[in-house]
Coordinates of C-alpha atoms in Angstrom, one line a residue:
Chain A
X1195 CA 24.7 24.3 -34.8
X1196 CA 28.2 24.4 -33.9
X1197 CA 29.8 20.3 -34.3
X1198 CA 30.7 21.2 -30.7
X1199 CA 27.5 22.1 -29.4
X1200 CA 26.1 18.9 -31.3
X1201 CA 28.9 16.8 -30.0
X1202 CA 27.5 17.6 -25.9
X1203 CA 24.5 17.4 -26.9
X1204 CA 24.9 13.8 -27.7
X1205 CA 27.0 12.7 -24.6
X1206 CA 24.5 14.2 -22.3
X1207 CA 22.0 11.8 -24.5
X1208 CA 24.2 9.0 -23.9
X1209 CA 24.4 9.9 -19.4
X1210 CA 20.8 10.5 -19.4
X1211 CA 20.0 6.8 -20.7
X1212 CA 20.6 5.3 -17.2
X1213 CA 17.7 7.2 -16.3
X1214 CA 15.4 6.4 -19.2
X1215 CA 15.9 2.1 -18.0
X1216 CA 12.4 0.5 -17.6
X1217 CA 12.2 0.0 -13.3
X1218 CA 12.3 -3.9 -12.7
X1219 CA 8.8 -5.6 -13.1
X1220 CA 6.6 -7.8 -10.7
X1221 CA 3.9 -9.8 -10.8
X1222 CA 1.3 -9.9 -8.1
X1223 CA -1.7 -12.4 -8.9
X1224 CA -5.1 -12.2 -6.7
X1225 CA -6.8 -15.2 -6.7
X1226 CA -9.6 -16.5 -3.9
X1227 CA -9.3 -13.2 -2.6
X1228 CA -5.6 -13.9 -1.9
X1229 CA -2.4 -12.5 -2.7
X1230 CA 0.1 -15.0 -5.0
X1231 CA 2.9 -14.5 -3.5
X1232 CA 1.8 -12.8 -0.1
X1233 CA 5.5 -11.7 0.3
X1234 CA 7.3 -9.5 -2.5
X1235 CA 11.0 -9.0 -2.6
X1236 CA 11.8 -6.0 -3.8
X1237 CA 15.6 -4.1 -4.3
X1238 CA 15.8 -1.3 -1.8
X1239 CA 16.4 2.4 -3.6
X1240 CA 14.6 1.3 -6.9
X1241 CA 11.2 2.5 -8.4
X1242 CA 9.6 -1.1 -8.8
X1243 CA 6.6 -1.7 -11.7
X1244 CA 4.2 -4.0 -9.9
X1245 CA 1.7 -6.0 -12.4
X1246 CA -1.5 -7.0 -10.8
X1247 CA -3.5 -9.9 -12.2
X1248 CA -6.9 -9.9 -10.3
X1249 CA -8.1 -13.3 -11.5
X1250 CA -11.1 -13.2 -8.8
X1251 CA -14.5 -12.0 -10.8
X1252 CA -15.3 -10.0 -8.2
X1253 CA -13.4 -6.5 -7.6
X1254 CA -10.3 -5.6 -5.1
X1255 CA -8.4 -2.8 -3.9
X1256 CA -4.9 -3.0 -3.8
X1257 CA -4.1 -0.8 -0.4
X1258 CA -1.5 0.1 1.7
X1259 CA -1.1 3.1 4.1
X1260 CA 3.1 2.4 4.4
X1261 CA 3.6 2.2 0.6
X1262 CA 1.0 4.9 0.5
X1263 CA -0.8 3.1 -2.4
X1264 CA -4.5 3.2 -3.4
X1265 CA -6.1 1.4 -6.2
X1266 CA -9.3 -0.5 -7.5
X1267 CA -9.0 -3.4 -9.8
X1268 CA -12.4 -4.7 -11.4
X1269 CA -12.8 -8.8 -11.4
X1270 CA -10.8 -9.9 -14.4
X1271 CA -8.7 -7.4 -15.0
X1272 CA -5.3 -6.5 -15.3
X1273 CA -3.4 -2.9 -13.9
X1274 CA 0.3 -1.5 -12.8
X1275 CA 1.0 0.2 -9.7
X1276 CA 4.6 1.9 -9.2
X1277 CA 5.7 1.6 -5.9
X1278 CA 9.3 3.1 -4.5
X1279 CA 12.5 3.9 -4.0
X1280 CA 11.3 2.4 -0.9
X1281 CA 14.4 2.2 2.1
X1282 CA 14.7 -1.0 3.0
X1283 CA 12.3 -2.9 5.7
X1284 CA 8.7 -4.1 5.6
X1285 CA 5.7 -2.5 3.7
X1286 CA 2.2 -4.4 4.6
X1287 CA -0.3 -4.4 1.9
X1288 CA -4.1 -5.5 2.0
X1289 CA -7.1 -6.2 -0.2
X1290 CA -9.5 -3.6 1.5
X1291 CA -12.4 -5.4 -0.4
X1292 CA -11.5 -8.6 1.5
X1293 CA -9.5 -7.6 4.8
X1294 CA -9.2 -10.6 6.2
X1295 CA -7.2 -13.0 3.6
X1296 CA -6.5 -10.5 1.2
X1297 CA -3.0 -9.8 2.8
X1298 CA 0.6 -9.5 2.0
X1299 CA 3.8 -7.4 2.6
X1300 CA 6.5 -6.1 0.3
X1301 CA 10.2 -6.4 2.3
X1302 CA 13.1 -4.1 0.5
X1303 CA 16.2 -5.2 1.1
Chain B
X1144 CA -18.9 -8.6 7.5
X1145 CA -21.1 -5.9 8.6
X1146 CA -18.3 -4.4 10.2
X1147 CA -16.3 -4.3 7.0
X1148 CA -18.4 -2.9 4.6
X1149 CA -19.5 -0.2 7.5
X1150 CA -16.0 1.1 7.8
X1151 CA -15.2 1.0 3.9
X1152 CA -18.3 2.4 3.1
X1153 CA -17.6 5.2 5.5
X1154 CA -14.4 5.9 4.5
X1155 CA -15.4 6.7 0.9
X1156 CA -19.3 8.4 2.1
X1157 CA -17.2 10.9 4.9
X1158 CA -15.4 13.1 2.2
X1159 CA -18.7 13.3 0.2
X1160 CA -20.8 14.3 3.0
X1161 CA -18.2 17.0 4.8
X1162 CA -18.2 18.5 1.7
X1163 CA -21.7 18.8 0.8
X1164 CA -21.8 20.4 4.9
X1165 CA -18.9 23.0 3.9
X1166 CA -21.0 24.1 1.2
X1167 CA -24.2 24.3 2.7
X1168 CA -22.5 26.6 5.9
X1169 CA -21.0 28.2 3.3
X1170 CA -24.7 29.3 1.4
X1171 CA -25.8 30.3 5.2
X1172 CA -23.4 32.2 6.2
X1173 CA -23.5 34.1 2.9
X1174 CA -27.6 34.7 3.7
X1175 CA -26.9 36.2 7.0
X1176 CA -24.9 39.0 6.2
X1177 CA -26.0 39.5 2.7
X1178 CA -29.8 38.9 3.1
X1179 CA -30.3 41.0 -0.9
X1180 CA -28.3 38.4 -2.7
X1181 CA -29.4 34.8 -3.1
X1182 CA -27.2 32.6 -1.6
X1183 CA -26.5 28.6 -2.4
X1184 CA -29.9 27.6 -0.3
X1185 CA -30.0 24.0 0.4
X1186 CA -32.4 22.4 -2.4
X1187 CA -29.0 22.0 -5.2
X1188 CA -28.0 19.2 -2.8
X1189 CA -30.7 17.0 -4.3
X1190 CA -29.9 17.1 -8.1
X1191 CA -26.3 16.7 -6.8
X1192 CA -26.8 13.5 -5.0
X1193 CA -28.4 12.3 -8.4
X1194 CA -26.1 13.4 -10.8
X1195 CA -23.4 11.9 -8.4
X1196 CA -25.2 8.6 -8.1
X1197 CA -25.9 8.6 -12.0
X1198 CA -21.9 8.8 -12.8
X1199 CA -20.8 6.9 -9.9
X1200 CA -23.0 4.0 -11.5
X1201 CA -21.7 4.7 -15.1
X1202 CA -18.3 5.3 -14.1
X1203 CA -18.3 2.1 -12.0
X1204 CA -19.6 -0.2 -14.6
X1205 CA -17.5 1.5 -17.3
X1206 CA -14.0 0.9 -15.3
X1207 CA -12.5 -2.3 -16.6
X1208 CA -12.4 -0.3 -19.3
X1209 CA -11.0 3.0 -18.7
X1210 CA -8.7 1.6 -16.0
X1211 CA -6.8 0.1 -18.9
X1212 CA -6.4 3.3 -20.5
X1213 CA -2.8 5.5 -20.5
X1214 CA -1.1 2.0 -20.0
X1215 CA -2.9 0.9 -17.2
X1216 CA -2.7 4.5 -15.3
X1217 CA -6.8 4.7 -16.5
X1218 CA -8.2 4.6 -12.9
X1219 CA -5.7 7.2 -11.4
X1220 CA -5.6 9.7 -14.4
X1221 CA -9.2 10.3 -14.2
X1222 CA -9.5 10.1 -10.6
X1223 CA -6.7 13.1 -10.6
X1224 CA -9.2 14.8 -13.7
X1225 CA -12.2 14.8 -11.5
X1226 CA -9.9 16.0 -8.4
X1227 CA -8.2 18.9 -10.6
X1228 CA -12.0 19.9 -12.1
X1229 CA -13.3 20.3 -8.8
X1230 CA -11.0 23.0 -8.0
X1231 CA -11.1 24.4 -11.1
X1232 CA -14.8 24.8 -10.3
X1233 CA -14.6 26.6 -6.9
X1234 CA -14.1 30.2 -8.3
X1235 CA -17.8 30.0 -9.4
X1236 CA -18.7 30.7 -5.6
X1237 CA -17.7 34.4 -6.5
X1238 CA -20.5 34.7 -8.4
X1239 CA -22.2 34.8 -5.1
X1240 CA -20.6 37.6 -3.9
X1241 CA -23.0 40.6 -3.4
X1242 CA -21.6 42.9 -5.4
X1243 CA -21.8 40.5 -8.2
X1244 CA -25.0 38.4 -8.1
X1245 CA -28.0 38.2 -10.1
X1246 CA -30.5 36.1 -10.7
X1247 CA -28.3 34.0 -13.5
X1248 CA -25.1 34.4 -12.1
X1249 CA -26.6 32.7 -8.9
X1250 CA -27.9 30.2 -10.8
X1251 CA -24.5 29.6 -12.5
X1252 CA -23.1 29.4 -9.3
X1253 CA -25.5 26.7 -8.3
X1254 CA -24.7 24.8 -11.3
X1255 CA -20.9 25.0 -10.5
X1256 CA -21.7 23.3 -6.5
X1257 CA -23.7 20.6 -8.2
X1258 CA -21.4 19.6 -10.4
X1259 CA -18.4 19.9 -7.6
X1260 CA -20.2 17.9 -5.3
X1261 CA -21.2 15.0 -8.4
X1262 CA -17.5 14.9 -8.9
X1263 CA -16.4 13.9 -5.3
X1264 CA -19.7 11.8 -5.3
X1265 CA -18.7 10.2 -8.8
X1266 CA -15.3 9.2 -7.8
X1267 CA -16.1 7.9 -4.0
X1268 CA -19.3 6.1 -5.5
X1269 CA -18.3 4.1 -8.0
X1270 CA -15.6 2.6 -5.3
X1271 CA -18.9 2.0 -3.4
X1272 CA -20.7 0.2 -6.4
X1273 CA -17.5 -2.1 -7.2
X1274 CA -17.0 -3.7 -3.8
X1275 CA -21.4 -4.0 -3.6
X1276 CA -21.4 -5.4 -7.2
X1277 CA -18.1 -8.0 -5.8
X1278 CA -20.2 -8.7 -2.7
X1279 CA -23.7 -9.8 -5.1
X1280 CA -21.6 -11.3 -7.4
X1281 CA -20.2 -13.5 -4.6
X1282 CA -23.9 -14.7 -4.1
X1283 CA -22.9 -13.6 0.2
X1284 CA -25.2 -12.3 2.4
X1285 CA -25.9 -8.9 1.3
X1286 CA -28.1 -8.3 4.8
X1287 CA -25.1 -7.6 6.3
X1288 CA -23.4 -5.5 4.2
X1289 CA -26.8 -3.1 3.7
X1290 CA -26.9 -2.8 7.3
X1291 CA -23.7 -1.6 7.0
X1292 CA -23.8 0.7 4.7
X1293 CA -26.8 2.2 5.9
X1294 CA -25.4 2.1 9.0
X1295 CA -22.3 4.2 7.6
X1296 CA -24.7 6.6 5.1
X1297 CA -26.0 7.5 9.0
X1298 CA -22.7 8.2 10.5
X1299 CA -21.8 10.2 7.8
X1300 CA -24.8 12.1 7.3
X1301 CA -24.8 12.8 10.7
X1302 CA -21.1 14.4 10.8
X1303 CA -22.6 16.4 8.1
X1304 CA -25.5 17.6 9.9
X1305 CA -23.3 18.0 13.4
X1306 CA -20.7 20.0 11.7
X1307 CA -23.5 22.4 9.5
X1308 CA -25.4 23.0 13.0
X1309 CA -22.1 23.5 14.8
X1310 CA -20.7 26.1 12.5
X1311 CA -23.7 27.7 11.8
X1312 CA -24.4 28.3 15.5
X1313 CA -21.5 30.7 15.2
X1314 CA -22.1 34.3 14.3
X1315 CA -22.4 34.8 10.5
X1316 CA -18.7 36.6 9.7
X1317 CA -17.1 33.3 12.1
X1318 CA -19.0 30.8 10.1
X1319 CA -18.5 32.1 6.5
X1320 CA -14.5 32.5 7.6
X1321 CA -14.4 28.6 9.0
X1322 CA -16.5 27.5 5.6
X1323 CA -14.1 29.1 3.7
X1324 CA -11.2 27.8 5.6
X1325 CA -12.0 24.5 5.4
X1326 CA -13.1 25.0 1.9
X1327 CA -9.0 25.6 1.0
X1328 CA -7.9 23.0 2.9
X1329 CA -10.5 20.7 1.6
X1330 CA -9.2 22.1 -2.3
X1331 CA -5.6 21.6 -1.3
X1332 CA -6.6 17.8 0.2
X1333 CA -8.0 16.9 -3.7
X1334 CA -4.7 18.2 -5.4
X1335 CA -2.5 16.3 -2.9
X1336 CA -4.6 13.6 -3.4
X1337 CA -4.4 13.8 -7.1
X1338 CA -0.8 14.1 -6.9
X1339 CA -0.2 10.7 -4.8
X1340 CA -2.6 9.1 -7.4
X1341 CA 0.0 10.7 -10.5
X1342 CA 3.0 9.6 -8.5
X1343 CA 1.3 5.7 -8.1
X1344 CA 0.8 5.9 -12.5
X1345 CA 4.4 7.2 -12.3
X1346 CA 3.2 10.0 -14.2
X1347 CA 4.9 12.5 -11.1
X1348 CA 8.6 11.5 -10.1
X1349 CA 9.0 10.0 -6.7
X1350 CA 9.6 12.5 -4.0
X1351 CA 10.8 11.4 0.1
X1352 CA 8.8 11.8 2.8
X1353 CA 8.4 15.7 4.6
X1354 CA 8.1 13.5 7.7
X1355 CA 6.6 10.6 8.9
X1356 CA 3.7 11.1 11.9
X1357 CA 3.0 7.7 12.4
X1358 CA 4.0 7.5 15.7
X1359 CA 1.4 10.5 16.7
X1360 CA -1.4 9.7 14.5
X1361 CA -1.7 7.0 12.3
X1362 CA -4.2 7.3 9.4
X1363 CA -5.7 4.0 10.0
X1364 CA -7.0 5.2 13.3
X1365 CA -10.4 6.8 13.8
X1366 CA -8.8 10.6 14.4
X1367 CA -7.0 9.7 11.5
X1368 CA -9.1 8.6 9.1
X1369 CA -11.7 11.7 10.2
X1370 CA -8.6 14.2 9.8
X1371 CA -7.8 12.7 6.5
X1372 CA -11.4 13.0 5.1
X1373 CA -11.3 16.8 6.6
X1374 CA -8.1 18.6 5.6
X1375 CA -6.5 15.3 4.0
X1376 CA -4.3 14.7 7.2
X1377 CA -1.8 12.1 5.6
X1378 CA 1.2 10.8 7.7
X1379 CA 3.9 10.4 5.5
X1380 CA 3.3 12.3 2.6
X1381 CA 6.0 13.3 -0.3
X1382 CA 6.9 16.5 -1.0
X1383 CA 5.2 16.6 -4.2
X1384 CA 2.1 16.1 -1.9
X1385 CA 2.9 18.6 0.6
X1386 CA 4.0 21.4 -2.4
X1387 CA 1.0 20.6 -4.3
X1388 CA -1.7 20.8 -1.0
X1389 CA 0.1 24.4 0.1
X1390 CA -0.3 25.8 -3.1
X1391 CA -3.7 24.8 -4.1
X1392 CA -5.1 25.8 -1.0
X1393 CA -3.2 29.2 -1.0
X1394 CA -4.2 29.6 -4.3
X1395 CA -8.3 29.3 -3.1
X1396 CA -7.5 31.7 -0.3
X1397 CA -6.5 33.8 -2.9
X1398 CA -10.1 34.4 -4.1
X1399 CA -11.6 37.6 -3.5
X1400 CA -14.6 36.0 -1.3
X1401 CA -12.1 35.7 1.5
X1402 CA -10.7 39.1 1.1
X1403 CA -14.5 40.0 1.4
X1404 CA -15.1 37.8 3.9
X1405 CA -12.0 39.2 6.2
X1406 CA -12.5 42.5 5.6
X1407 CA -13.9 45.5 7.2
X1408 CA -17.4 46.2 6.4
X1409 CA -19.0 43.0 7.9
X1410 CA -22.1 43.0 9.7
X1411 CA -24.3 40.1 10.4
X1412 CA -27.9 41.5 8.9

């Protein structure tokens, strides 16, 4: 291949890296059928790597119709859920599996 | 706590049980106006609710498992698997058509519907069996959660049965058109489906919303949720979603049973 060709190659490498960054990482712990902490912060524009810890034994399901998320976690188990580029304001979540404590919200700022 | 598990447990029966009604017009309608071929009759229902019961409970128990498989994306890569191979399966109903059925092709055919209707009972049960197993586990009252559930296998059985009766009280060549209808859009629901479950793994890139109808319709009322379970109604979806839902479904209408079922030579028997 042309030194050139190589050369371009190689810079578009280098512009793409950006791209390639790992998205920022939370943690989101369930615990008594509750959400630790009930209210995530998240930066606004970015694709955001939630960690859930469901420390209950019993099953949840990480819901929420405005972040459009869906997702069953057995008891004792650990999963991700990507969430975002959200514009910034308030995102609700629940624990379907426990509506009524199982509650939080995600604000983008 | 009755209330609860009624509307969760409806939520995840609804889908199962429209579908199972789609299929079922869709063997009828097929009878009436070709009497000579054997259509889908109504008995491959049964051995579909147990092989869907049967991997709903295996799938269920195996999931702390699997859901930590592809990095943690277990749960919504084979979710999106069992949503992509019912589609996949759908072409079998041509086997049904008159032109081409015999007596193993039919039967092909029928093993195609049972194992399309396992799938979406396999994927919505074992949601089922993991909030039941969380609720014995808890040592609560299960008495009101049973009620509930049976309360919600009644309401959804009973959209199945209104919605069968209903289209099959049309005229054979108007209820084979709405079954297949509804069958695309049903198809086109799993792959956008599939697609919002890819996008959550971050296995699909993020795409913005076509629109937001929250305002009109919002999926956690009852219209909503009904629509959703239906054609997939979703108020804000992404475009992936949107792209993804078109082409499936045009891609079903593609089939040659709704070329035969639109075209000329038509007449209830």
């Amino acid at each position: 291949m042309p030194p050139r060709f190589v050369a371009l190659l190689a810079a578009c490498a280098f512009a793409a890296l950006p791209a390639l960054a790992a998205a920022p990482e939370l943690q989101l712990v369930i615990r008594d059928h509750l959400f630790f902490p009930s209210v995530l912060e998240v930066p606004a524009g970015v694709k955001v790597r939630i960690v859930i810890d469901n420390q209950d034994p019993t099953p949840e399901e990480f819901e929420s119709y405005e972040l459009n998320r869906e997702k069953v976690i057995p008891g004792n188990t650990k999963t991700v859920v990507f969430i975002g580029p959200l514009a910034p304001g308030e995102y609700p979540f629940f624990g379907e599996f426990n509506v009524r404590t199982a509650q939080g919200k995600v604000i983008a700022r | 706590m009755f209330l609860d598990a009624l509307i969760l447990i409806l939520q995840e029966i609804i889908e199962a049980t429209l579908l199972i009604s789609i299929l079922l017009v869709l063997g009828k309608a097929m009878q009436r106006l070709w009497p000579e071929t054997a259509a889908l009759g109504v008995y491959w229902v049964l051995p579909a609710l147990g092989c869907g019961l049967a991997g709903a409970l295996l799938y269920g128990w195996a999931m702390p498992v699997t859901s930590t498989w592809f990095d943690y994306a277990g749960y919504e890569v084979l979710n999106a698997l069992m949503q992509a191979s019912i589609i996949v399966l759908l072409p079998c109903l041509l086997l049904l058509r008159p032109a081409q059925a015999s007596a193993r092709r039919v039967a092909v055919a029928k093993v195609g519907m049972i194992a399309v209707v396992a799938l979406g009972i396999v994927r919505e049960g074992s949601e089922i069996i993991l909030y039941l197993s969380g609720v014995l586990g808890q040592g609560g009252n299960i008495t009101p959660v049973t009620l509930g559930g049976l309360m919600a296998a009644g309401i959804g059985c009973a959209s199945a049965l209104l919605l069968y009766y209903f289209l099959n009280a049309l005229p054979a060549r108007l209820a084979l058109r709405s079954a297949l209808v509804l069958l695309a859009l049903f198809a086109g629901n799993m792959a956008s489906q599939a697609a919002l479950l890819l996008t959550q793994a971050d296995w699909l890139p993020y795409t913005p919303e076509v629109w937001n109808s929250t305002e009109l319709l919002s999926e956690q009322d009852i219209a909503g949720q009904l629509l959703y379970a239906l054609i997939g109604y979703e108020a804000n979806p992404s475009w992936v979603q949107v792209g993804v839902y078109a082409a499936v479904a045009l891609l079903v209408a593609a089939m040659p049973l709704f070329r035969l079922a639109w075209g000329p030579n038509l007449k209830e028997a």
